Amino acid sequence: MQNFVFHNPTEIVFGKGTIAGLASRVPQDVPILLVYGRGSIQSNGVYDQVRRALGKRARVDFGGIEPNPRYETAMRAVERVREHKIGFLLSVGGGSVLDACKFIAAAARFEGQDPWDILSRHAPVHAALPIGAVLTLPATGSESNGNAVISRDSTQEKLAFSSRAVYPVFSILDPETTFSLPPKQVRNGIVDAMVHVFEQYATYPAAAPLHDRLAEGILTTLVEVGPKTLAAPQDYDARAAFMWCATLALNGLVGCGVPNDWATHEIGHDLTALYGIDHAESLAVVLPGVWKLCADQKRDKLAQYAERVFGASGVEGAIEATEQFFLSLGMPVRLADHGIDAQEAAAKITERFRARRARLGEHRRIDADAVGEILRMRA
Ligand code: NZQ
Ligand code: ZN
């Protein structure tokens, strides 16, 4: 195990009826910006619960954050922050709304010239407005980490940043708020959470047996409760287990002190930026290709995963069992299933990685050409 610092400042408030807990957590003395998406919180009653809990606090609403939140929209919210002297951001929705809030919070306090530099040039984020979250979609782990992913229309880019300054102060996770999710979003959430674990686990042995068991525990639980929560969306216990898995999959616990990969995410973000497929859809397509290309380096951990989670064996067993599980959730695993031409995607995305001089994976051995090879394998 390598040295590490584990610091997670987010208070998690978990369970039925917990939105009322906003009353004691949101500051009273500053105007709040209530940020949300495109209407789900109005139709499922979450907006009303939030409004009741906030009482008479000074509040400005900002709706319309898109899935794969856009820079252009976030910058409109930054104007609103300045105009109303907002002192606290409350995110109500899924990972996209929360990621947008993180960017808004950082951009509002950014001292450089152009806030886009936070994403494109890794300009450091030293300060941000405080953020609280009511999470309505288990998937990203954004409720308990300092990461955000933002897309820009004009350049068709999707880029990430991380900062300790943008961890939510608190996140309220009431599984009942997720009962209204369409099956596609539940499927996406299960796959995204699993791939978060894989990115921090399916690398090489690092003498970290507890990390391994934690990762395998999350995976095994998702394999057990995923199909249940898809089939019975209102089964509270299954939904609650799924929701907690998604948070623990990317709150820093599984990945600290061990090698991390993240190649699948990096390649997936470009597929979403260019072709508009959902984040999790991109991951399900790319992951088996990364495993196949890196089979030699990942052999030990993939064999351990195959055996401990699925009772299968070897790299082939790991890939086969994972693809079958994704398919059983209704998640396609090939580019063709999304109508994407693999040759074209490989050419375009190879070009992007070449321009970025990127080298991906736990060994930094996946160069632009290897990215192309991975995508061609996923036709
Ligand atoms: O727009 P609204 O009305 O909010 O509807 C959303 C949206 O259409 C809907 N939804 C959310 N909660 C609902 C609901 N519908 C009914 N009932 C509810 N309770 O679901 C749709 C998708 O929402 P979105 O927030 O986009 O999904 P998700 O939470 O999967 O977030 C995806 C975004 O997070 C990024 C992804 O790249 C993508 O942009 N990620 C963020 C990460 C992080 N911050 O750590 C890590 C991840 O790897 C990921 O990259
Ligand atoms: Zn993800």
Coordinates of C-alpha atoms and ligand atoms in Angstrom, one line a residue:
M1 CA 0.0 0.0 0.0
Q2 CA 1.3 3.5 -0.9
N3 CA 1.2 6.4 1.6
F4 CA -2.1 8.4 1.4
V5 CA -4.1 11.1 2.9
F6 CA -7.8 10.3 3.3
H7 CA -9.8 13.5 3.9
N8 CA -13.5 13.5 3.2
P9 CA -15.2 16.5 4.7
T10 CA -18.8 15.8 3.4
E11 CA -21.4 15.0 6.0
I12 CA -23.7 12.3 4.7
V13 CA -27.3 12.4 5.9
F14 CA -28.9 9.1 4.8
G15 CA -32.5 7.8 4.9
K16 CA -36.2 8.4 4.7
G17 CA -37.5 11.8 5.4
T18 CA -34.1 13.4 5.8
I19 CA -34.7 16.4 3.5
A20 CA -36.2 18.1 6.5
G21 CA -32.6 18.2 7.8
L22 CA -31.9 21.1 5.4
A23 CA -33.5 23.4 8.0
S24 CA -30.6 23.0 10.4
R25 CA -27.8 22.8 7.8
V26 CA -28.4 25.6 5.3
P27 CA -27.2 29.0 6.5
Q28 CA -29.9 31.5 7.4
D29 CA -28.0 34.7 6.9
V30 CA -27.0 34.6 3.1
P31 CA -29.1 34.3 0.0
I32 CA -29.1 30.8 -1.4
L33 CA -29.1 29.7 -5.1
L34 CA -31.3 26.6 -5.5
V35 CA -29.9 24.8 -8.5
Y36 CA -31.8 22.0 -10.3
G37 CA -32.3 20.2 -13.6
R38 CA -35.1 20.0 -16.1
G39 CA -38.2 19.3 -14.0
S40 CA -37.9 15.9 -12.3
I41 CA -37.8 17.5 -8.8
Q42 CA -41.0 19.4 -9.5
S43 CA -42.9 16.2 -10.7
N44 CA -41.7 13.9 -7.9
G45 CA -42.4 16.3 -5.0
V46 CA -38.8 16.8 -4.0
Y47 CA -38.9 20.6 -4.8
D48 CA -41.8 21.0 -2.4
Q49 CA -40.0 19.2 0.3
V50 CA -37.0 21.3 -0.1
R51 CA -39.0 24.5 -0.2
R52 CA -40.7 23.6 3.0
A53 CA -37.5 22.8 4.8
L54 CA -35.9 26.0 3.7
G55 CA -38.7 28.1 5.1
K56 CA -38.3 31.8 4.8
R57 CA -34.7 31.9 3.8
A58 CA -33.8 34.3 0.9
R59 CA -33.6 32.1 -2.2
V60 CA -33.1 32.4 -5.9
D61 CA -34.0 29.4 -8.1
F62 CA -31.9 28.4 -11.1
G63 CA -33.3 25.4 -13.1
G64 CA -32.5 24.0 -16.5
I65 CA -29.1 22.3 -15.8
E66 CA -28.7 19.6 -18.5
P67 CA -27.5 16.0 -18.2
N68 CA -23.8 16.3 -18.9
P69 CA -24.0 19.9 -17.6
R70 CA -22.9 22.7 -19.9
Y71 CA -20.3 25.4 -19.3
E72 CA -22.5 27.9 -21.0
T73 CA -25.4 27.2 -18.6
A74 CA -23.2 27.2 -15.5
M75 CA -21.8 30.6 -16.5
R76 CA -25.3 32.0 -16.6
A77 CA -25.7 30.8 -13.0
V78 CA -22.5 32.5 -12.1
E79 CA -24.0 35.8 -13.3
R80 CA -27.0 35.1 -11.0
V81 CA -24.6 34.5 -8.1
R82 CA -23.0 37.9 -8.6
E83 CA -26.3 39.7 -9.2
H84 CA -27.9 38.4 -6.0
K85 CA -24.8 38.2 -3.8
I86 CA -25.4 34.4 -3.3
G87 CA -23.5 32.9 -0.3
F88 CA -24.6 29.2 -0.6
L89 CA -25.4 26.8 -3.4
L90 CA -28.0 24.1 -2.9
S91 CA -27.9 21.4 -5.5
V92 CA -31.1 19.4 -5.9
G93 CA -30.9 16.6 -8.4
G94 CA -28.4 14.1 -9.9
G95 CA -24.7 14.2 -10.6
S96 CA -25.1 16.7 -13.4
V97 CA -26.8 19.3 -11.2
L98 CA -24.2 18.8 -8.5
D99 CA -21.2 18.9 -10.9
A100 CA -22.6 22.2 -12.3
C101 CA -22.8 23.6 -8.8
K102 CA -19.2 22.7 -8.1
F103 CA -18.1 24.5 -11.2
I104 CA -20.4 27.5 -10.5
A105 CA -19.0 27.6 -6.9
A106 CA -15.4 27.6 -8.2
A107 CA -16.0 30.0 -11.1
A108 CA -17.7 32.5 -8.8
R109 CA -14.6 32.8 -6.7
F110 CA -12.0 32.3 -9.5
E111 CA -9.4 34.9 -9.6
G112 CA -7.9 34.2 -13.0
Q113 CA -9.1 35.6 -16.3
D114 CA -11.2 32.8 -17.7
P115 CA -13.0 30.2 -15.6
W116 CA -12.8 27.7 -18.5
D117 CA -9.1 27.5 -17.6
I118 CA -10.2 25.5 -14.5
L119 CA -11.1 22.7 -16.9
S120 CA -8.9 23.2 -19.9
R121 CA -5.6 24.1 -18.1
H122 CA -6.1 22.7 -14.6
A123 CA -6.0 26.2 -13.2
P124 CA -6.0 25.6 -9.4
V125 CA -9.2 26.2 -7.5
H126 CA -8.3 27.5 -4.1
A127 CA -11.7 28.9 -3.0
A128 CA -15.3 28.2 -3.8
L129 CA -18.8 29.0 -2.5
P130 CA -20.1 26.4 0.0
I131 CA -22.3 23.7 -1.5
G132 CA -25.0 21.5 0.0
A133 CA -26.7 18.7 -1.9
V134 CA -30.0 16.8 -2.0
L135 CA -29.1 13.8 -4.2
T136 CA -31.9 12.2 -6.3
L137 CA -29.9 9.8 -8.5
P138 CA -27.3 7.3 -7.1
A139 CA -24.5 6.9 -9.6
T140 CA -21.6 9.4 -9.7
G141 CA -20.5 9.7 -6.1
S142 CA -20.4 13.4 -6.7
E143 CA -22.2 13.8 -3.4
S144 CA -19.1 12.9 -1.5
N145 CA -16.2 13.9 -3.6
G146 CA -14.4 17.0 -5.0
N147 CA -14.8 16.1 -8.7
A148 CA -16.9 17.7 -11.5
V149 CA -17.3 17.1 -15.2
I150 CA -18.4 19.9 -17.5
S151 CA -19.2 19.9 -21.2
R152 CA -18.7 22.8 -23.6
D153 CA -21.0 23.0 -26.6
S154 CA -18.8 25.2 -28.8
T155 CA -15.8 22.9 -28.7
Q156 CA -17.6 19.5 -28.1
E157 CA -15.4 18.9 -25.1
K158 CA -16.1 17.2 -21.8
L159 CA -13.5 17.9 -19.2
A160 CA -13.1 17.3 -15.4
F161 CA -11.6 19.1 -12.5
S162 CA -11.0 18.2 -8.9
S163 CA -10.6 20.4 -5.8
R164 CA -10.9 20.0 -2.1
A165 CA -12.7 23.4 -2.1
V166 CA -15.8 21.9 -3.9
Y167 CA -16.7 18.9 -1.7
P168 CA -20.3 19.4 -0.6
V169 CA -20.5 20.5 3.0
F170 CA -23.4 18.0 3.4
S171 CA -25.3 15.7 1.2
I172 CA -28.8 14.4 1.9
L173 CA -29.5 11.0 0.5
D174 CA -33.2 9.9 0.8
P175 CA -33.6 6.8 -1.3
E176 CA -37.3 7.5 -1.6
T177 CA -36.5 10.6 -3.8
T178 CA -35.1 8.1 -6.4
F179 CA -38.3 6.0 -6.7
S180 CA -39.3 8.2 -9.7
L181 CA -36.1 7.4 -11.7
P182 CA -36.7 5.9 -15.1
P183 CA -35.2 2.3 -15.4
K184 CA -32.6 3.6 -17.8
Q185 CA -31.1 6.0 -15.2
V186 CA -31.1 3.2 -12.6
R187 CA -29.2 0.9 -15.0
N188 CA -26.8 3.8 -15.7
G189 CA -26.2 4.3 -12.0
I190 CA -25.4 0.7 -11.3
V191 CA -22.9 0.5 -14.2
D192 CA -21.3 3.9 -13.3
A193 CA -20.8 2.9 -9.7
M194 CA -19.3 -0.5 -10.7
V195 CA -16.9 1.1 -13.2
H196 CA -15.8 3.6 -10.5
V197 CA -14.8 0.6 -8.4
F198 CA -13.1 -1.1 -11.3
E199 CA -11.0 2.1 -12.0
Q200 CA -9.6 1.9 -8.5
Y201 CA -9.3 -1.9 -8.2
A202 CA -8.8 -3.6 -11.5
T203 CA -5.1 -2.7 -11.8
Y204 CA -2.3 -4.7 -10.2
P205 CA -1.9 -6.2 -6.7
A206 CA -0.8 -3.5 -4.2
A207 CA -0.7 -5.4 -0.9
A208 CA -4.0 -3.7 0.1
P209 CA -6.2 -6.6 1.2
L210 CA -8.8 -4.4 2.9
H211 CA -9.1 -2.1 -0.2
D212 CA -9.7 -5.3 -2.3
R213 CA -12.4 -6.6 0.0
L214 CA -14.1 -3.2 0.2
A215 CA -14.1 -3.0 -3.6
E216 CA -15.3 -6.6 -3.9
G217 CA -18.0 -5.9 -1.3
I218 CA -19.4 -3.0 -3.3
L219 CA -19.3 -5.0 -6.5
T220 CA -20.9 -8.0 -5.0
T221 CA -23.6 -5.9 -3.4
L222 CA -24.3 -4.1 -6.7
V223 CA -24.6 -7.5 -8.5
E224 CA -27.0 -8.6 -5.8
V225 CA -29.2 -5.6 -5.4
G226 CA -28.9 -4.1 -8.9
P227 CA -31.3 -6.4 -10.7
K228 CA -33.7 -6.2 -7.6
T229 CA -33.8 -2.4 -7.6
L230 CA -34.4 -2.3 -11.3
A231 CA -37.3 -4.9 -11.0
A232 CA -38.8 -3.3 -7.9
P233 CA -38.1 0.4 -7.9
Q234 CA -40.0 1.0 -4.7
D235 CA -38.3 -1.7 -2.7
Y236 CA -36.7 0.7 -0.1
D237 CA -34.1 -1.7 1.2
A238 CA -32.7 -2.6 -2.3
R239 CA -32.7 1.1 -3.4
A240 CA -31.0 2.2 -0.2
A241 CA -28.3 -0.4 -0.6
F242 CA -27.7 0.6 -4.2
M243 CA -27.5 4.3 -3.2
W244 CA -25.0 3.7 -0.4
C245 CA -22.9 1.6 -2.8
A246 CA -22.7 4.4 -5.3
T247 CA -21.6 6.9 -2.7
L248 CA -18.8 4.6 -1.3
A249 CA -17.7 3.7 -4.8
L250 CA -16.3 7.2 -5.4
N251 CA -15.8 8.9 -2.0
G252 CA -12.1 8.2 -2.0
L253 CA -12.1 5.2 0.3
V254 CA -11.5 2.4 -2.4
G255 CA -8.9 4.3 -4.3
C256 CA -6.6 5.9 -1.7
G257 CA -3.2 4.4 -1.4
V258 CA -3.6 2.0 -4.4
P259 CA -3.0 2.4 -8.1
N260 CA -5.8 4.0 -10.1
D261 CA -6.6 3.5 -13.8
W262 CA -9.4 5.9 -15.1
A263 CA -8.7 5.1 -18.8
T264 CA -12.3 3.9 -19.3
H265 CA -13.6 7.2 -18.0
E266 CA -11.2 9.4 -20.0
I267 CA -12.1 7.7 -23.2
G268 CA -15.8 7.5 -22.3
H269 CA -16.0 11.3 -21.8
D270 CA -14.9 11.8 -25.4
L271 CA -17.5 9.4 -26.7
T272 CA -20.2 11.3 -24.8
A273 CA -18.9 14.7 -26.0
L274 CA -18.9 13.6 -29.7
Y275 CA -21.9 11.2 -29.9
G276 CA -24.1 12.3 -27.0
I277 CA -24.4 8.8 -25.4
D278 CA -24.9 8.7 -21.6
H279 CA -21.9 8.6 -19.4
A280 CA -22.5 5.0 -18.2
E281 CA -23.3 3.9 -21.7
S282 CA -19.8 5.0 -22.8
L283 CA -18.2 3.2 -19.9
A284 CA -20.0 -0.1 -20.6
V285 CA -18.7 0.0 -24.2
V286 CA -15.1 1.0 -23.4
L287 CA -14.3 -1.0 -20.2
P288 CA -14.0 -4.5 -21.8
G289 CA -11.7 -3.1 -24.5
V290 CA -9.4 -1.6 -21.8
W291 CA -9.3 -4.9 -20.0
K292 CA -8.6 -6.8 -23.2
L293 CA -5.8 -4.5 -24.2
C294 CA -4.2 -4.5 -20.7
A295 CA -4.9 -8.1 -19.9
D296 CA -1.3 -8.9 -19.1
Q297 CA -0.9 -6.0 -16.6
K298 CA -4.4 -6.6 -15.1
R299 CA -4.3 -10.4 -15.0
D300 CA -4.0 -11.0 -11.3
K301 CA -6.7 -8.5 -10.2
L302 CA -9.1 -9.5 -12.9
A303 CA -8.8 -13.1 -12.0
Q304 CA -9.3 -12.3 -8.4
Y305 CA -12.4 -10.3 -9.3
A306 CA -13.8 -13.0 -11.6
E307 CA -13.4 -15.6 -8.9
R308 CA -14.6 -13.6 -5.8
V309 CA -17.5 -11.8 -7.4
F310 CA -18.8 -14.2 -10.0
G311 CA -17.1 -17.5 -9.3
A312 CA -15.6 -17.3 -12.8
S313 CA -11.9 -17.6 -13.7
G314 CA -9.2 -15.6 -15.5
V315 CA -9.3 -12.4 -17.6
E316 CA -11.7 -14.0 -20.1
G317 CA -14.1 -15.0 -17.2
A318 CA -13.9 -11.4 -15.8
I319 CA -14.8 -9.8 -19.2
E320 CA -17.5 -12.3 -20.1
A321 CA -19.2 -12.2 -16.6
T322 CA -19.1 -8.3 -16.6
E323 CA -20.5 -8.0 -20.1
Q324 CA -23.3 -10.5 -19.4
F325 CA -24.2 -8.7 -16.2
F326 CA -24.3 -5.3 -18.0
L327 CA -26.5 -6.9 -20.7
S328 CA -28.8 -8.4 -18.1
L329 CA -29.4 -4.8 -16.9
G330 CA -30.3 -3.8 -20.4
M331 CA -27.0 -2.0 -20.9
P332 CA -25.4 -2.3 -24.4
V333 CA -21.7 -3.1 -24.6
R334 CA -20.9 -2.4 -28.2
L335 CA -20.5 0.9 -30.2
A336 CA -22.7 -0.5 -33.0
D337 CA -25.6 -0.8 -30.4
H338 CA -25.5 3.1 -30.3
G339 CA -25.2 3.4 -34.0
I340 CA -21.6 4.6 -33.7
D341 CA -19.0 3.7 -36.4
A342 CA -16.0 2.3 -34.5
Q343 CA -13.5 3.3 -37.2
E344 CA -14.7 6.9 -37.2
A345 CA -14.8 7.1 -33.4
A346 CA -11.3 5.6 -33.2
A347 CA -9.9 8.1 -35.7
K348 CA -11.5 11.2 -34.1
I349 CA -10.7 10.3 -30.5
T350 CA -7.2 9.1 -31.3
E351 CA -6.6 12.6 -32.7
R352 CA -7.9 14.2 -29.5
F353 CA -5.7 12.2 -27.3
R354 CA -2.7 12.8 -29.5
A355 CA -3.2 16.6 -29.3
R356 CA -3.5 16.2 -25.5
R357 CA -0.3 14.1 -25.4
A358 CA -2.3 11.9 -23.0
R359 CA -1.0 8.6 -21.6
L360 CA -3.7 6.7 -19.7
G361 CA -4.0 3.8 -17.2
E362 CA -2.3 2.8 -14.0
H363 CA 1.0 2.3 -15.9
R364 CA 0.5 5.4 -18.2
R365 CA 1.1 3.0 -21.1
I366 CA -2.1 3.7 -23.0
D367 CA -1.2 6.2 -25.7
A368 CA -3.4 7.8 -28.4
D369 CA -2.9 4.8 -30.8
A370 CA -3.8 2.3 -28.0
V371 CA -7.0 4.4 -27.4
G372 CA -7.8 3.9 -31.1
E373 CA -7.2 0.1 -30.8
I374 CA -9.5 -0.1 -27.8
L375 CA -12.3 1.6 -29.7
R376 CA -11.9 -0.5 -32.8
M377 CA -12.2 -3.6 -30.6
R378 CA -15.6 -2.4 -29.4
A379 CA -17.3 -2.1 -32.9
Ligands
NZQ1 O1 -32.9 17.2 -15.4 P1 -33.6 16.5 -14.3 O2 -35.0 16.9 -14.2 O3 -32.9 16.6 -13.0 O4 -33.6 14.9 -14.7 C1 -32.5 14.0 -14.6 C2 -31.8 13.8 -15.9 O5 -32.7 13.8 -17.0 C3 -33.1 12.7 -14.2 N1 -33.3 12.5 -12.8 C4 -32.4 12.8 -11.8 N2 -33.0 12.4 -10.6 C5 -34.3 11.9 -10.9 C6 -34.5 12.0 -12.3 N3 -35.6 11.6 -12.9 C7 -36.6 11.2 -12.1 N4 -36.5 11.0 -10.8 C8 -35.3 11.4 -10.2 N5 -35.2 11.2 -8.8 O6 -32.0 11.8 -14.7 C9 -31.4 12.3 -15.8 C10 -29.9 12.1 -15.6 O7 -29.4 12.9 -14.6 P2 -27.8 13.2 -14.4 O8 -27.7 14.1 -13.2 O9 -27.3 13.7 -15.7 O10 -27.3 11.8 -14.1 P3 -26.0 11.3 -13.2 O11 -26.3 11.5 -11.8 O12 -25.7 10.0 -13.7 O13 -24.9 12.3 -13.6 C11 -24.1 12.2 -14.8 C12 -23.1 13.2 -14.9 O14 -22.1 13.1 -13.9 C13 -20.8 13.0 -14.4 C14 -21.0 12.4 -15.8 O15 -19.9 12.6 -16.6 C15 -22.3 13.1 -16.2 O16 -21.9 14.4 -16.7 N6 -19.9 12.3 -13.5 C16 -19.5 12.9 -12.4 C17 -18.6 12.3 -11.5 C18 -18.2 13.0 -10.2 N7 -18.6 14.3 -10.0 O17 -17.4 12.5 -9.4 C19 -18.0 11.0 -11.7 C20 -18.7 10.3 -12.8 O18 -17.7 9.4 -13.3 C21 -19.3 11.0 -13.9 O19 -18.3 11.4 -14.9
ZN2 ZN -18.4 7.6 -13.8

